[in-house]
Amino acid sequence: MSWVAAVARLRARREAGVLVTVAAVRGHAPRRAGAKLVVGRTGTWGSIGGGNIEAVAIDRARELTGAADPEPELMEFALNDKVTSRHGVQCCGGAVTVLLEPLPVVQAVAVFGVGHVGLELARILARQDLDLHLVDSRPDMLTDERLGVLGDAVAQVHVHHTPLLPETVLGELPPGTHVLIMTHDHAEDAALCDAALRTPGLGSIGLIGSSAKWARFRQRLATEGGHDAGTIDRITTPIGLTEITGKEPATIAVSVAADLLRAFERDRHWAVPVPAPVPVPVPDPVPVPDTIAEVAYPTAAGGA
């Protein structure tokens, strides 16, 4: 397996790893500059020459995968019989510099509702190194032509068209996914809120909407959904930075993205990577009718 495929496999597994590269060689060494090794929690792919160099690099890589905020680093190896380590001696006669680049588990975000605000938000988030899931029950929102603006995305974009029950996607999302609910239909929003609270392993849950909308949702989540107050409080509404009050879709999207990126920074500095739990299927949601019309575009502090 190539190192590129190995890195892709780690990302798909949502497993932290380290890319180890022979950065420089002086004199005789087992591998030339550019040789690569990918180190996961339990497996490795490729080689930087075996022996002491590789064993020490793997040990250090595994230490980095357990760190909260690892940084790239260089390791120097002198290959002579006067240098020993816990893995023995390599006496090729040269010297090797190895670069270790951490491959953290990237953040995952799911945007339910790719309307005016949702598409603007997707355009911003697509410029970040994350897994971006776009979910909509309307096929015309997810056409190749409409999503063409994401063609140069840095993020890995996953498109989910769910004409009947978009909440079923929740059970398919990677553990820790941050969920943003902003569909065109308040009944759909309500079903997603209920299902999200029943889905273990999700990250934050955000709902776009006004205070009147949230008051109705909160009451129904308690009375019809059977959720206690502490569980309902997992939902954040309004979403975004309250200091930004513009109503334009792009302005709302900037506000929501900035608040989300700020949360990522907090996670990066405080969270230590742990093995991801296995997602479980989402149960059938409690249907919540919604008949009250509200404004089309919310402010970052309020909403539709």
Short mmCIF file of C-alpha atoms in Angstrom, two decimals, residues 9-217:
data_model
loop_
_atom_site.label_atom_id
_atom_site.label_comp_id
_atom_site.label_asym_id
_atom_site.label_seq_id
_atom_site.Cartn_x
_atom_site.Cartn_y
_atom_site.Cartn_z
CA ARG A 9 -7.15 4.81 5.27
CA LEU A 10 -6.34 6.43 8.62
CA ARG A 11 -8.56 9.38 7.77
CA ALA A 12 -11.43 7.11 6.76
CA ARG A 13 -11.05 5.21 10.03
CA ARG A 14 -10.85 8.52 11.94
CA GLU A 15 -7.63 7.25 13.48
CA ALA A 16 -4.74 9.54 14.45
CA GLY A 17 -1.35 8.77 12.93
CA VAL A 18 2.01 10.20 11.94
CA LEU A 19 3.70 10.53 8.55
CA VAL A 20 7.43 9.83 8.95
CA THR A 21 9.74 11.03 6.15
CA VAL A 22 13.49 10.72 5.66
CA ALA A 23 14.21 14.44 5.28
CA ALA A 24 17.98 14.34 4.75
CA VAL A 25 20.78 11.78 4.42
CA ARG A 26 24.52 12.34 4.87
CA GLY A 27 26.82 9.48 3.97
CA HIS A 28 25.56 5.89 3.95
CA ALA A 29 22.01 5.13 5.14
CA PRO A 30 19.39 2.41 4.61
CA ARG A 31 17.02 4.65 2.58
CA ARG A 32 17.31 7.77 0.50
CA ALA A 33 15.71 11.10 1.37
CA GLY A 34 11.99 11.01 0.67
CA ALA A 35 11.36 7.49 1.98
CA LYS A 36 8.13 7.43 3.98
CA LEU A 37 6.49 5.47 6.76
CA VAL A 38 2.92 5.91 8.00
CA VAL A 39 2.34 5.04 11.65
CA GLY A 40 -1.13 4.35 13.06
CA ARG A 41 -2.15 3.35 16.56
CA THR A 42 -1.62 -0.34 15.86
CA GLY A 43 -0.25 -0.66 12.31
CA THR A 44 2.44 0.78 10.04
CA TRP A 45 2.79 1.10 6.27
CA GLY A 46 5.99 1.69 4.32
CA SER A 47 9.54 1.89 5.67
CA ILE A 48 12.32 4.36 6.35
CA GLY A 49 14.97 1.65 6.51
CA GLY A 50 14.09 -0.66 9.37
CA GLY A 51 16.33 -1.26 12.36
CA ASN A 52 16.93 1.28 15.09
CA ILE A 53 15.89 4.31 13.02
CA GLU A 54 12.48 2.92 12.22
CA ALA A 55 11.82 1.46 15.67
CA VAL A 56 12.67 4.71 17.46
CA ALA A 57 10.61 6.73 14.96
CA ILE A 58 7.61 4.44 15.50
CA ASP A 59 7.92 4.77 19.28
CA ARG A 60 7.98 8.55 19.03
CA ALA A 61 5.13 8.61 16.50
CA ARG A 62 2.92 6.62 18.85
CA GLU A 63 3.70 9.11 21.63
CA LEU A 64 2.62 11.95 19.33
CA THR A 65 -0.70 10.28 18.49
CA GLY A 66 -1.56 10.39 22.20
CA ALA A 67 -0.69 14.08 22.61
CA ALA A 68 -3.39 16.74 22.80
CA ASP A 69 -1.83 19.18 20.31
CA PRO A 70 1.18 17.56 18.61
CA GLU A 71 3.53 19.56 16.40
CA PRO A 72 5.84 18.33 13.60
CA GLU A 73 9.35 17.56 14.78
CA LEU A 74 12.75 16.43 13.50
CA MET A 75 14.81 13.52 14.80
CA GLU A 76 18.54 13.08 14.12
CA PHE A 77 20.23 9.67 13.89
CA ALA A 78 23.99 9.03 13.77
CA LEU A 79 24.60 5.62 12.21
CA ASN A 80 27.76 4.35 13.84
CA ASP A 81 28.76 1.71 16.36
CA LYS A 82 29.30 4.30 19.10
CA VAL A 83 25.58 5.15 19.27
CA THR A 84 23.23 2.64 20.87
CA SER A 85 19.58 2.74 21.83
CA ARG A 86 16.96 0.46 23.27
CA HIS A 87 16.53 -0.99 19.77
CA GLY A 88 20.20 -1.73 19.08
CA VAL A 89 22.91 -0.32 16.81
CA GLN A 90 22.98 0.74 13.15
CA CYS A 91 26.50 1.35 11.83
CA CYS A 92 25.96 2.26 8.19
CA GLY A 93 28.35 5.16 8.70
CA GLY A 94 26.09 8.07 7.78
CA ALA A 95 23.54 10.33 9.44
CA VAL A 96 19.80 10.63 8.88
CA THR A 97 17.28 13.37 9.67
CA VAL A 98 13.69 12.21 9.98
CA LEU A 99 10.60 14.45 9.93
CA LEU A 100 7.53 13.37 11.92
CA GLU A 101 4.26 15.03 10.85
CA PRO A 102 1.20 14.32 13.03
CA LEU A 103 -1.98 13.31 11.20
CA PRO A 104 -4.73 14.22 13.65
CA VAL A 105 -8.32 13.10 13.38
CA VAL A 106 -9.99 15.96 11.54
CA GLN A 107 -13.19 17.58 12.70
CA ALA A 108 -16.47 16.53 11.10
CA VAL A 109 -19.45 18.81 10.48
CA ALA A 110 -22.90 17.92 9.14
CA VAL A 111 -25.08 20.68 7.71
CA PHE A 112 -28.73 19.67 7.48
CA GLY A 113 -30.32 22.01 4.97
CA VAL A 114 -28.27 23.37 2.07
CA GLY A 115 -30.44 26.35 1.26
CA HIS A 116 -29.21 29.94 1.00
CA VAL A 117 -27.52 29.97 4.42
CA GLY A 118 -26.45 26.33 4.26
CA LEU A 119 -24.68 26.73 0.92
CA GLU A 120 -22.87 29.87 2.08
CA LEU A 121 -21.79 28.01 5.21
CA ALA A 122 -20.61 25.05 3.12
CA ARG A 123 -18.49 27.40 0.99
CA ILE A 124 -16.69 28.65 4.08
CA LEU A 125 -16.28 25.29 5.81
CA ALA A 126 -15.08 23.66 2.60
CA ARG A 127 -11.91 25.76 2.89
CA GLN A 128 -11.02 23.95 6.14
CA ASP A 129 -9.39 20.54 6.55
CA LEU A 130 -12.42 18.65 7.83
CA ASP A 131 -15.06 16.12 6.81
CA LEU A 132 -18.10 18.06 5.63
CA HIS A 133 -21.46 16.30 5.29
CA LEU A 134 -24.20 18.11 3.36
CA VAL A 135 -27.72 16.76 3.86
CA ASP A 136 -30.95 17.87 2.19
CA SER A 137 -34.28 16.30 1.34
CA ARG A 138 -34.58 18.44 -1.80
CA PRO A 139 -32.65 17.05 -4.80
CA ASP A 140 -32.34 20.46 -6.47
CA MET A 141 -30.25 21.71 -3.52
CA LEU A 142 -27.57 19.08 -4.12
CA THR A 143 -27.06 19.16 -7.88
CA ASP A 144 -23.53 19.10 -9.28
CA GLU A 145 -24.14 22.51 -10.81
CA ARG A 146 -25.19 24.11 -7.53
CA LEU A 147 -22.39 22.50 -5.53
CA GLY A 148 -19.83 23.37 -8.20
CA VAL A 149 -18.65 26.24 -5.98
CA LEU A 150 -17.15 23.55 -3.72
CA GLY A 151 -15.08 22.04 -6.51
CA ASP A 152 -11.77 23.26 -5.06
CA ALA A 153 -12.64 22.28 -1.49
CA VAL A 154 -9.91 21.44 1.00
CA ALA A 155 -12.49 19.52 3.04
CA GLN A 156 -13.70 16.08 2.07
CA VAL A 157 -17.30 16.75 1.07
CA HIS A 158 -19.94 14.03 1.47
CA VAL A 159 -23.36 14.68 -0.08
CA HIS A 160 -26.49 12.97 1.30
CA HIS A 161 -29.81 13.26 -0.53
CA THR A 162 -32.53 11.93 1.77
CA PRO A 163 -35.98 12.64 0.33
CA LEU A 164 -37.93 11.02 3.16
CA LEU A 165 -36.10 10.87 6.51
CA PRO A 166 -32.96 13.02 6.63
CA GLU A 167 -32.56 12.18 10.33
CA THR A 168 -31.46 8.65 9.36
CA VAL A 169 -28.14 10.17 8.26
CA LEU A 170 -27.35 10.98 11.90
CA GLY A 171 -26.57 7.34 12.65
CA GLU A 172 -24.13 7.21 9.71
CA LEU A 173 -22.04 10.21 10.78
CA PRO A 174 -18.55 9.80 12.26
CA PRO A 175 -18.38 9.95 16.07
CA GLY A 176 -17.97 13.50 17.33
CA THR A 177 -19.60 15.13 14.30
CA HIS A 178 -20.87 18.65 14.94
CA VAL A 179 -24.45 18.94 13.69
CA LEU A 180 -26.04 22.12 12.36
CA ILE A 181 -29.79 22.02 11.69
CA MET A 182 -31.09 24.64 9.24
CA THR A 183 -33.56 22.99 6.87
CA HIS A 184 -36.35 24.67 4.93
CA ASP A 185 -39.03 22.91 6.99
CA HIS A 186 -39.57 23.48 10.72
CA ALA A 187 -41.17 20.04 11.09
CA GLU A 188 -38.01 18.56 9.58
CA ASP A 189 -35.91 20.64 11.97
CA ALA A 190 -37.92 19.35 14.91
CA ALA A 191 -37.56 15.71 13.86
CA LEU A 192 -33.81 16.23 13.46
CA CYS A 193 -33.53 17.79 16.93
CA ASP A 194 -35.34 14.84 18.47
CA ALA A 195 -33.27 12.27 16.57
CA ALA A 196 -29.98 14.07 17.30
CA LEU A 197 -30.68 13.95 21.04
CA ARG A 198 -31.25 10.20 20.71
CA THR A 199 -28.07 9.58 18.72
CA PRO A 200 -25.04 8.81 20.92
CA GLY A 201 -21.57 10.03 20.06
CA LEU A 202 -22.41 13.28 18.28
CA GLY A 203 -20.52 16.48 18.97
CA SER A 204 -22.34 19.78 19.38
CA ILE A 205 -25.90 20.24 18.07
CA GLY A 206 -26.88 23.65 16.74
CA LEU A 207 -30.28 24.85 15.57
CA ILE A 208 -30.91 28.00 13.56
CA GLY A 209 -34.07 29.75 14.64
CA SER A 210 -35.95 32.40 16.53
CA SER A 211 -36.77 32.35 20.23
CA ALA A 212 -40.43 31.62 19.43
CA LYS A 213 -39.46 28.59 17.34
CA TRP A 214 -37.17 27.29 20.07
CA ALA A 215 -39.80 27.75 22.78
CA ARG A 216 -42.19 25.49 20.84
CA PHE A 217 -39.47 22.97 20.06
#
